[in-house]
Amino acid sequence: MSSFPVIAIDGPTASGKGTVASLVADKLGFHYLDSGALYRLLALASEIQGIDVKNGPELGLLVPKLLILFKNNQITLNGEDVSEAIRTESIGLRASALAVHPAVRTALVGLQRSFLQAPGLVADGRDMASVIFPDAVLKVFLTATAPARAERRYKQLIAKGISAKLSDLLQDLQERDARDSRRGAAPLVIADGAKVLETSDLSIDQAVKIVLDWYQSIAA
Ligand code: DC
């Protein structure tokens, strides 16, 4: 693996890790990997092709056939803008369901590592520190309580004009937490050496500052 620095930010769904990770990347001028988006892209593509979410081998074979492009906050799949389509709750649940398969996880390793380019990378997901970038210079486990995360997701959806029910969202994310944490292949865990950042009572700016301070203290 190359020697460019990686900051790995793992955590449960709706913990705010995506927002924090992309802002940290902006501040440092680093590349940014939203690994969850790759699982979501596979969820969408396999749904369109009618592949059963339980069929790990076939899902794994679909990965190299996907033409994925991340550009200026836009994500295209086989030439089509799917930035919004991959963010629905149902695609999130499908992504969590197909992420249990070792064949899927293995098929995505190379693609995720290809994001590591000069001058460095901020990677967010579930297994960035434990599996994909075990040599990351900084490992952060970013979390918040389930009710705090459900409320954040509720506010995001309402702000986008999408109707939502707080109790359903809480149930969905607890279901996803349980599956992401209990699966045999690369479960969501606090990696050895990771620093835990509890953000229930922090603003985004505060969380970003803490991560940057941790990084500066290592890079200094
Ligand atoms: O971070 P997210 O909610 O966009 O991720 C969607 C699903 O993808 C998540 O429930 C589990 C899976 N995932 C994973 O297994 N490993 C990752 N590194 C990122 C996401």
PDB file of C-alpha atoms and ligand atoms in Angstrom:
ATOM      1  CA  MET A   1       0.000   0.000   0.000  1.00  0.00           C
ATOM      2  CA  SER A   2       1.204   3.556  -0.659  1.00  0.00           C
ATOM      3  CA  SER A   3       2.556   5.787   2.059  1.00  0.00           C
ATOM      4  CA  PHE A   4       0.060   8.649   1.773  1.00  0.00           C
ATOM      5  CA  PRO A   5      -1.723   9.297   5.059  1.00  0.00           C
ATOM      6  CA  VAL A   6      -5.206   7.910   5.661  1.00  0.00           C
ATOM      7  CA  ILE A   7      -7.681   9.102   8.255  1.00  0.00           C
ATOM      8  CA  ALA A   8     -10.230   6.324   8.794  1.00  0.00           C
ATOM      9  CA  ILE A   9     -13.592   7.356  10.215  1.00  0.00           C
ATOM     10  CA  ASP A  10     -15.931   4.481  11.059  1.00  0.00           C
ATOM     11  CA  GLY A  11     -19.258   4.470  12.820  1.00  0.00           C
ATOM     12  CA  PRO A  12     -22.912   3.498  12.717  1.00  0.00           C
ATOM     13  CA  THR A  13     -25.513   4.810  10.324  1.00  0.00           C
ATOM     14  CA  ALA A  14     -26.538   8.492  10.616  1.00  0.00           C
ATOM     15  CA  SER A  15     -23.725   9.212  13.060  1.00  0.00           C
ATOM     16  CA  GLY A  16     -22.691  12.207  10.948  1.00  0.00           C
ATOM     17  CA  LYS A  17     -19.425  10.560   9.924  1.00  0.00           C
ATOM     18  CA  GLY A  18     -19.991  11.341   6.234  1.00  0.00           C
ATOM     19  CA  THR A  19     -20.413  15.062   6.856  1.00  0.00           C
ATOM     20  CA  VAL A  20     -17.508  15.196   9.288  1.00  0.00           C
ATOM     21  CA  ALA A  21     -15.235  13.101   7.044  1.00  0.00           C
ATOM     22  CA  SER A  22     -15.871  15.168   3.915  1.00  0.00           C
ATOM     23  CA  LEU A  23     -15.290  18.445   5.796  1.00  0.00           C
ATOM     24  CA  VAL A  24     -12.038  17.112   7.285  1.00  0.00           C
ATOM     25  CA  ALA A  25     -10.966  16.077   3.759  1.00  0.00           C
ATOM     26  CA  ASP A  26     -11.793  19.579   2.421  1.00  0.00           C
ATOM     27  CA  LYS A  27      -9.792  21.275   5.185  1.00  0.00           C
ATOM     28  CA  LEU A  28      -6.732  19.115   4.555  1.00  0.00           C
ATOM     29  CA  GLY A  29      -7.079  19.060   0.760  1.00  0.00           C
ATOM     30  CA  PHE A  30      -7.320  15.255   0.940  1.00  0.00           C
ATOM     31  CA  HIS A  31      -9.405  12.912  -1.199  1.00  0.00           C
ATOM     32  CA  TYR A  32     -12.590  11.543   0.328  1.00  0.00           C
ATOM     33  CA  LEU A  33     -13.994   8.018   0.165  1.00  0.00           C
ATOM     34  CA  ASP A  34     -17.657   7.470   1.058  1.00  0.00           C
ATOM     35  CA  SER A  35     -17.471   3.670   1.170  1.00  0.00           C
ATOM     36  CA  GLY A  36     -21.144   3.350   2.118  1.00  0.00           C
ATOM     37  CA  ALA A  37     -21.988   4.900  -1.268  1.00  0.00           C
ATOM     38  CA  LEU A  38     -20.306   1.927  -2.976  1.00  0.00           C
ATOM     39  CA  TYR A  39     -22.505  -0.536  -1.060  1.00  0.00           C
ATOM     40  CA  ARG A  40     -25.508   1.634  -1.903  1.00  0.00           C
ATOM     41  CA  LEU A  41     -24.538   1.708  -5.606  1.00  0.00           C
ATOM     42  CA  LEU A  42     -24.355  -2.074  -5.619  1.00  0.00           C
ATOM     43  CA  ALA A  43     -27.731  -2.193  -3.857  1.00  0.00           C
ATOM     44  CA  LEU A  44     -29.303  -0.012  -6.541  1.00  0.00           C
ATOM     45  CA  ALA A  45     -27.643  -1.740  -9.504  1.00  0.00           C
ATOM     46  CA  SER A  46     -28.529  -5.220  -8.240  1.00  0.00           C
ATOM     47  CA  GLU A  47     -32.116  -4.189  -7.586  1.00  0.00           C
ATOM     48  CA  ILE A  48     -32.420  -2.898 -11.147  1.00  0.00           C
ATOM     49  CA  GLN A  49     -30.995  -6.187 -12.443  1.00  0.00           C
ATOM     50  CA  GLY A  50     -33.267  -8.243 -10.202  1.00  0.00           C
ATOM     51  CA  ILE A  51     -30.440  -9.999  -8.331  1.00  0.00           C
ATOM     52  CA  ASP A  52     -31.497 -11.541  -5.033  1.00  0.00           C
ATOM     53  CA  VAL A  53     -29.949  -9.759  -2.045  1.00  0.00           C
ATOM     54  CA  LYS A  54     -29.080 -13.189  -0.596  1.00  0.00           C
ATOM     55  CA  ASN A  55     -27.015 -14.213  -3.659  1.00  0.00           C
ATOM     56  CA  GLY A  56     -23.520 -13.185  -2.494  1.00  0.00           C
ATOM     57  CA  PRO A  57     -21.531 -14.700  -5.404  1.00  0.00           C
ATOM     58  CA  GLU A  58     -23.680 -13.069  -8.092  1.00  0.00           C
ATOM     59  CA  LEU A  59     -23.606  -9.721  -6.274  1.00  0.00           C
ATOM     60  CA  GLY A  60     -19.821  -9.936  -6.069  1.00  0.00           C
ATOM     61  CA  LEU A  61     -19.575 -10.602  -9.807  1.00  0.00           C
ATOM     62  CA  LEU A  62     -21.624  -7.481 -10.520  1.00  0.00           C
ATOM     63  CA  VAL A  63     -19.058  -5.175  -8.821  1.00  0.00           C
ATOM     64  CA  PRO A  64     -16.444  -5.062 -11.613  1.00  0.00           C
ATOM     65  CA  LYS A  65     -19.190  -4.382 -14.147  1.00  0.00           C
ATOM     66  CA  LEU A  66     -20.303  -1.162 -12.458  1.00  0.00           C
ATOM     67  CA  LEU A  67     -19.167   2.084 -14.038  1.00  0.00           C
ATOM     68  CA  ILE A  68     -18.984   4.423 -11.071  1.00  0.00           C
ATOM     69  CA  LEU A  69     -17.910   8.067 -11.113  1.00  0.00           C
ATOM     70  CA  PHE A  70     -17.694  10.486  -8.176  1.00  0.00           C
ATOM     71  CA  LYS A  71     -17.463  14.079  -9.382  1.00  0.00           C
ATOM     72  CA  ASN A  72     -18.281  17.356  -7.596  1.00  0.00           C
ATOM     73  CA  ASN A  73     -20.787  15.849  -5.156  1.00  0.00           C
ATOM     74  CA  GLN A  74     -22.427  13.930  -7.984  1.00  0.00           C
ATOM     75  CA  ILE A  75     -22.390  10.148  -8.243  1.00  0.00           C
ATOM     76  CA  THR A  76     -23.069   8.477 -11.562  1.00  0.00           C
ATOM     77  CA  LEU A  77     -23.730   4.798 -12.177  1.00  0.00           C
ATOM     78  CA  ASN A  78     -23.330   3.622 -15.765  1.00  0.00           C
ATOM     79  CA  GLY A  79     -23.627   7.245 -16.885  1.00  0.00           C
ATOM     80  CA  GLU A  80     -26.757   8.068 -14.906  1.00  0.00           C
ATOM     81  CA  ASP A  81     -26.883  10.524 -11.994  1.00  0.00           C
ATOM     82  CA  VAL A  82     -27.947   8.424  -8.980  1.00  0.00           C
ATOM     83  CA  SER A  83     -26.826  10.808  -6.209  1.00  0.00           C
ATOM     84  CA  GLU A  84     -30.364  11.009  -4.794  1.00  0.00           C
ATOM     85  CA  ALA A  85     -31.561   7.518  -5.708  1.00  0.00           C
ATOM     86  CA  ILE A  86     -28.938   5.812  -3.518  1.00  0.00           C
ATOM     87  CA  ARG A  87     -29.881   7.804  -0.399  1.00  0.00           C
ATOM     88  CA  THR A  88     -33.322   6.323   0.242  1.00  0.00           C
ATOM     89  CA  GLU A  89     -34.018   4.255   3.380  1.00  0.00           C
ATOM     90  CA  SER A  90     -34.862   1.189   1.313  1.00  0.00           C
ATOM     91  CA  ILE A  91     -31.541   1.308  -0.576  1.00  0.00           C
ATOM     92  CA  GLY A  92     -29.756   1.792   2.772  1.00  0.00           C
ATOM     93  CA  LEU A  93     -31.408  -1.331   4.171  1.00  0.00           C
ATOM     94  CA  ARG A  94     -30.637  -3.303   1.005  1.00  0.00           C
ATOM     95  CA  ALA A  95     -27.003  -2.129   1.168  1.00  0.00           C
ATOM     96  CA  SER A  96     -26.776  -3.332   4.765  1.00  0.00           C
ATOM     97  CA  ALA A  97     -28.284  -6.693   3.759  1.00  0.00           C
ATOM     98  CA  LEU A  98     -25.868  -7.340   0.876  1.00  0.00           C
ATOM     99  CA  ALA A  99     -22.861  -6.110   2.887  1.00  0.00           C
ATOM    100  CA  VAL A 100     -22.969  -9.328   4.952  1.00  0.00           C
ATOM    101  CA  HIS A 101     -21.563 -11.385   2.042  1.00  0.00           C
ATOM    102  CA  PRO A 102     -17.788 -11.987   2.027  1.00  0.00           C
ATOM    103  CA  ALA A 103     -17.899 -12.149  -1.814  1.00  0.00           C
ATOM    104  CA  VAL A 104     -19.307  -8.619  -1.923  1.00  0.00           C
ATOM    105  CA  ARG A 105     -16.831  -7.217   0.589  1.00  0.00           C
ATOM    106  CA  THR A 106     -13.850  -8.817  -1.183  1.00  0.00           C
ATOM    107  CA  ALA A 107     -15.004  -7.516  -4.576  1.00  0.00           C
ATOM    108  CA  LEU A 108     -15.055  -3.964  -3.186  1.00  0.00           C
ATOM    109  CA  VAL A 109     -11.604  -3.962  -1.523  1.00  0.00           C
ATOM    110  CA  GLY A 110      -9.544  -2.894  -4.559  1.00  0.00           C
ATOM    111  CA  LEU A 111     -12.002  -0.201  -5.578  1.00  0.00           C
ATOM    112  CA  GLN A 112     -11.919   1.308  -2.071  1.00  0.00           C
ATOM    113  CA  ARG A 113      -8.099   1.238  -1.895  1.00  0.00           C
ATOM    114  CA  SER A 114      -7.835   2.941  -5.305  1.00  0.00           C
ATOM    115  CA  PHE A 115      -9.122   6.154  -3.656  1.00  0.00           C
ATOM    116  CA  LEU A 116      -5.841   6.485  -1.753  1.00  0.00           C
ATOM    117  CA  GLN A 117      -3.888   9.038  -3.769  1.00  0.00           C
ATOM    118  CA  ALA A 118      -1.624  12.001  -2.997  1.00  0.00           C
ATOM    119  CA  PRO A 119      -1.732  13.945  -0.784  1.00  0.00           C
ATOM    120  CA  GLY A 120      -3.924  11.700   1.413  1.00  0.00           C
ATOM    121  CA  LEU A 121      -7.367  10.286   2.053  1.00  0.00           C
ATOM    122  CA  VAL A 122     -10.198  10.556   4.529  1.00  0.00           C
ATOM    123  CA  ALA A 123     -12.246   7.344   4.327  1.00  0.00           C
ATOM    124  CA  ASP A 124     -15.577   6.791   6.008  1.00  0.00           C
ATOM    125  CA  GLY A 125     -17.447   3.541   6.557  1.00  0.00           C
ATOM    126  CA  ARG A 126     -17.672   0.568   8.892  1.00  0.00           C
ATOM    127  CA  ASP A 127     -14.390  -1.283   8.330  1.00  0.00           C
ATOM    128  CA  MET A 128     -12.025   1.421   7.090  1.00  0.00           C
ATOM    129  CA  ALA A 129      -9.701   1.121  10.098  1.00  0.00           C
ATOM    130  CA  SER A 130     -10.077  -2.609  10.686  1.00  0.00           C
ATOM    131  CA  VAL A 131      -9.892  -4.038   7.140  1.00  0.00           C
ATOM    132  CA  ILE A 132      -9.436  -1.611   4.242  1.00  0.00           C
ATOM    133  CA  PHE A 133      -6.806   0.768   5.659  1.00  0.00           C
ATOM    134  CA  PRO A 134      -5.318  -0.968   8.718  1.00  0.00           C
ATOM    135  CA  ASP A 135      -2.267   1.334   8.454  1.00  0.00           C
ATOM    136  CA  ALA A 136      -4.356   4.519   8.783  1.00  0.00           C
ATOM    137  CA  VAL A 137      -2.433   7.166  10.736  1.00  0.00           C
ATOM    138  CA  LEU A 138      -5.594   8.207  12.559  1.00  0.00           C
ATOM    139  CA  LYS A 139      -8.542   5.917  13.336  1.00  0.00           C
ATOM    140  CA  VAL A 140     -11.746   7.483  14.598  1.00  0.00           C
ATOM    141  CA  PHE A 141     -14.906   5.726  15.715  1.00  0.00           C
ATOM    142  CA  LEU A 142     -17.579   8.376  15.407  1.00  0.00           C
ATOM    143  CA  THR A 143     -20.892   7.687  17.079  1.00  0.00           C
ATOM    144  CA  ALA A 144     -23.983   9.150  18.744  1.00  0.00           C
ATOM    145  CA  THR A 145     -26.915   7.642  20.606  1.00  0.00           C
ATOM    146  CA  ALA A 146     -29.614   5.958  18.494  1.00  0.00           C
ATOM    147  CA  PRO A 147     -32.292   8.600  19.342  1.00  0.00           C
ATOM    148  CA  ALA A 148     -29.865  11.423  18.479  1.00  0.00           C
ATOM    149  CA  ARG A 149     -29.064   9.771  15.139  1.00  0.00           C
ATOM    150  CA  ALA A 150     -32.752   9.116  14.350  1.00  0.00           C
ATOM    151  CA  GLU A 151     -33.540  12.756  15.043  1.00  0.00           C
ATOM    152  CA  ARG A 152     -30.721  13.959  12.760  1.00  0.00           C
ATOM    153  CA  ARG A 153     -31.949  11.744   9.939  1.00  0.00           C
ATOM    154  CA  TYR A 154     -35.526  12.940  10.545  1.00  0.00           C
ATOM    155  CA  LYS A 155     -34.468  16.592  10.253  1.00  0.00           C
ATOM    156  CA  GLN A 156     -32.461  15.880   7.065  1.00  0.00           C
ATOM    157  CA  LEU A 157     -35.439  14.201   5.402  1.00  0.00           C
ATOM    158  CA  ILE A 158     -37.923  16.885   6.455  1.00  0.00           C
ATOM    159  CA  ALA A 159     -35.527  19.587   5.207  1.00  0.00           C
ATOM    160  CA  LYS A 160     -35.527  17.815   1.829  1.00  0.00           C
ATOM    161  CA  GLY A 161     -39.342  17.808   1.812  1.00  0.00           C
ATOM    162  CA  ILE A 162     -39.489  14.018   2.315  1.00  0.00           C
ATOM    163  CA  SER A 163     -42.094  12.915   4.871  1.00  0.00           C
ATOM    164  CA  ALA A 164     -40.816  10.654   7.631  1.00  0.00           C
ATOM    165  CA  LYS A 165     -41.836   9.154  10.969  1.00  0.00           C
ATOM    166  CA  LEU A 166     -39.316   9.397  13.803  1.00  0.00           C
ATOM    167  CA  SER A 167     -40.302   6.037  15.341  1.00  0.00           C
ATOM    168  CA  ASP A 168     -39.882   4.227  11.970  1.00  0.00           C
ATOM    169  CA  LEU A 169     -36.487   5.825  11.443  1.00  0.00           C
ATOM    170  CA  LEU A 170     -35.340   4.788  14.911  1.00  0.00           C
ATOM    171  CA  GLN A 171     -36.455   1.215  14.250  1.00  0.00           C
ATOM    172  CA  ASP A 172     -34.721   1.140  10.827  1.00  0.00           C
ATOM    173  CA  LEU A 173     -31.447   2.341  12.187  1.00  0.00           C
ATOM    174  CA  GLN A 174     -31.519  -0.038  15.139  1.00  0.00           C
ATOM    175  CA  GLU A 175     -32.150  -2.897  12.691  1.00  0.00           C
ATOM    176  CA  ARG A 176     -29.215  -1.728  10.541  1.00  0.00           C
ATOM    177  CA  ASP A 177     -26.925  -1.264  13.595  1.00  0.00           C
ATOM    178  CA  ALA A 178     -27.672  -4.803  14.731  1.00  0.00           C
ATOM    179  CA  ARG A 179     -26.958  -6.325  11.310  1.00  0.00           C
ATOM    180  CA  ASP A 180     -23.814  -4.225  10.678  1.00  0.00           C
ATOM    181  CA  SER A 181     -22.414  -5.115  14.123  1.00  0.00           C
ATOM    182  CA  ARG A 182     -23.286  -8.811  14.231  1.00  0.00           C
ATOM    183  CA  ARG A 183     -22.335  -9.952  10.735  1.00  0.00           C
ATOM    184  CA  GLY A 184     -19.429 -12.388  10.504  1.00  0.00           C
ATOM    185  CA  ALA A 185     -17.551 -10.550   7.713  1.00  0.00           C
ATOM    186  CA  ALA A 186     -15.926  -7.272   8.823  1.00  0.00           C
ATOM    187  CA  PRO A 187     -18.510  -6.266  11.422  1.00  0.00           C
ATOM    188  CA  LEU A 188     -18.757  -2.690  12.659  1.00  0.00           C
ATOM    189  CA  VAL A 189     -16.279  -2.646  15.539  1.00  0.00           C
ATOM    190  CA  ILE A 190     -14.124  -0.109  17.328  1.00  0.00           C
ATOM    191  CA  ALA A 191     -10.725  -0.913  15.763  1.00  0.00           C
ATOM    192  CA  ASP A 192      -7.620  -1.340  17.877  1.00  0.00           C
ATOM    193  CA  GLY A 193      -6.127   2.071  18.490  1.00  0.00           C
ATOM    194  CA  ALA A 194      -9.248   3.973  17.367  1.00  0.00           C
ATOM    195  CA  LYS A 195     -10.271   7.131  19.195  1.00  0.00           C
ATOM    196  CA  VAL A 196     -13.970   7.255  20.042  1.00  0.00           C
ATOM    197  CA  LEU A 197     -15.802  10.498  19.266  1.00  0.00           C
ATOM    198  CA  GLU A 198     -19.285  10.722  20.820  1.00  0.00           C
ATOM    199  CA  THR A 199     -21.122  13.461  18.895  1.00  0.00           C
ATOM    200  CA  SER A 200     -24.632  13.441  20.429  1.00  0.00           C
ATOM    201  CA  ASP A 201     -23.947  16.814  22.051  1.00  0.00           C
ATOM    202  CA  LEU A 202     -21.470  18.206  19.529  1.00  0.00           C
ATOM    203  CA  SER A 203     -22.042  20.429  16.506  1.00  0.00           C
ATOM    204  CA  ILE A 204     -20.549  19.365  13.178  1.00  0.00           C
ATOM    205  CA  ASP A 205     -17.915  22.112  13.464  1.00  0.00           C
ATOM    206  CA  GLN A 206     -16.892  20.906  16.919  1.00  0.00           C
ATOM    207  CA  ALA A 207     -16.566  17.326  15.722  1.00  0.00           C
ATOM    208  CA  VAL A 208     -14.516  18.409  12.677  1.00  0.00           C
ATOM    209  CA  LYS A 209     -12.212  20.472  14.890  1.00  0.00           C
ATOM    210  CA  ILE A 210     -11.573  17.554  17.246  1.00  0.00           C
ATOM    211  CA  VAL A 211     -10.622  15.251  14.351  1.00  0.00           C
ATOM    212  CA  LEU A 212      -8.339  17.929  12.838  1.00  0.00           C
ATOM    213  CA  ASP A 213      -6.687  18.530  16.234  1.00  0.00           C
ATOM    214  CA  TRP A 214      -6.076  14.781  16.617  1.00  0.00           C
ATOM    215  CA  TYR A 215      -4.578  14.655  13.141  1.00  0.00           C
ATOM    216  CA  GLN A 216      -2.364  17.733  13.723  1.00  0.00           C
ATOM    217  CA  SER A 217      -1.045  16.227  16.947  1.00  0.00           C
ATOM    218  CA  ILE A 218      -0.035  13.081  15.034  1.00  0.00           C
ATOM    219  CA  ALA A 219       1.308  14.902  11.949  1.00  0.00           C
ATOM    220  CA  ALA A 220       3.291  17.414  14.079  1.00  0.00           C
TER     221      ALA A 220
HETATM  222  O1   DC B   1     -22.775   4.469   5.590  1.00  0.00           O
HETATM  223  P1   DC B   1     -24.048   4.094   4.841  1.00  0.00           P
HETATM  224  O2   DC B   1     -25.282   4.172   5.688  1.00  0.00           O
HETATM  225  O3   DC B   1     -24.189   4.845   3.545  1.00  0.00           O
HETATM  226  O4   DC B   1     -23.833   2.544   4.436  1.00  0.00           O
HETATM  227  C1   DC B   1     -24.858   1.748   3.893  1.00  0.00           C
HETATM  228  C2   DC B   1     -24.643   0.295   4.283  1.00  0.00           C
HETATM  229  O5   DC B   1     -23.475  -0.213   3.632  1.00  0.00           O
HETATM  230  C3   DC B   1     -24.406   0.043   5.766  1.00  0.00           C
HETATM  231  O6   DC B   1     -25.614  -0.216   6.463  1.00  0.00           O
HETATM  232  C4   DC B   1     -23.517  -1.159   5.788  1.00  0.00           C
HETATM  233  C5   DC B   1     -22.781  -1.110   4.493  1.00  0.00           C
HETATM  234  N1   DC B   1     -21.393  -0.676   4.626  1.00  0.00           N
HETATM  235  C6   DC B   1     -20.463  -1.617   5.007  1.00  0.00           C
HETATM  236  O7   DC B   1     -20.821  -2.759   5.286  1.00  0.00           O
HETATM  237  N2   DC B   1     -19.149  -1.287   5.071  1.00  0.00           N
HETATM  238  C7   DC B   1     -18.731  -0.041   4.802  1.00  0.00           C
HETATM  239  N3   DC B   1     -17.435   0.259   4.862  1.00  0.00           N
HETATM  240  C8   DC B   1     -19.674   0.957   4.452  1.00  0.00           C
HETATM  241  C9   DC B   1     -21.010   0.599   4.383  1.00  0.00           C
END
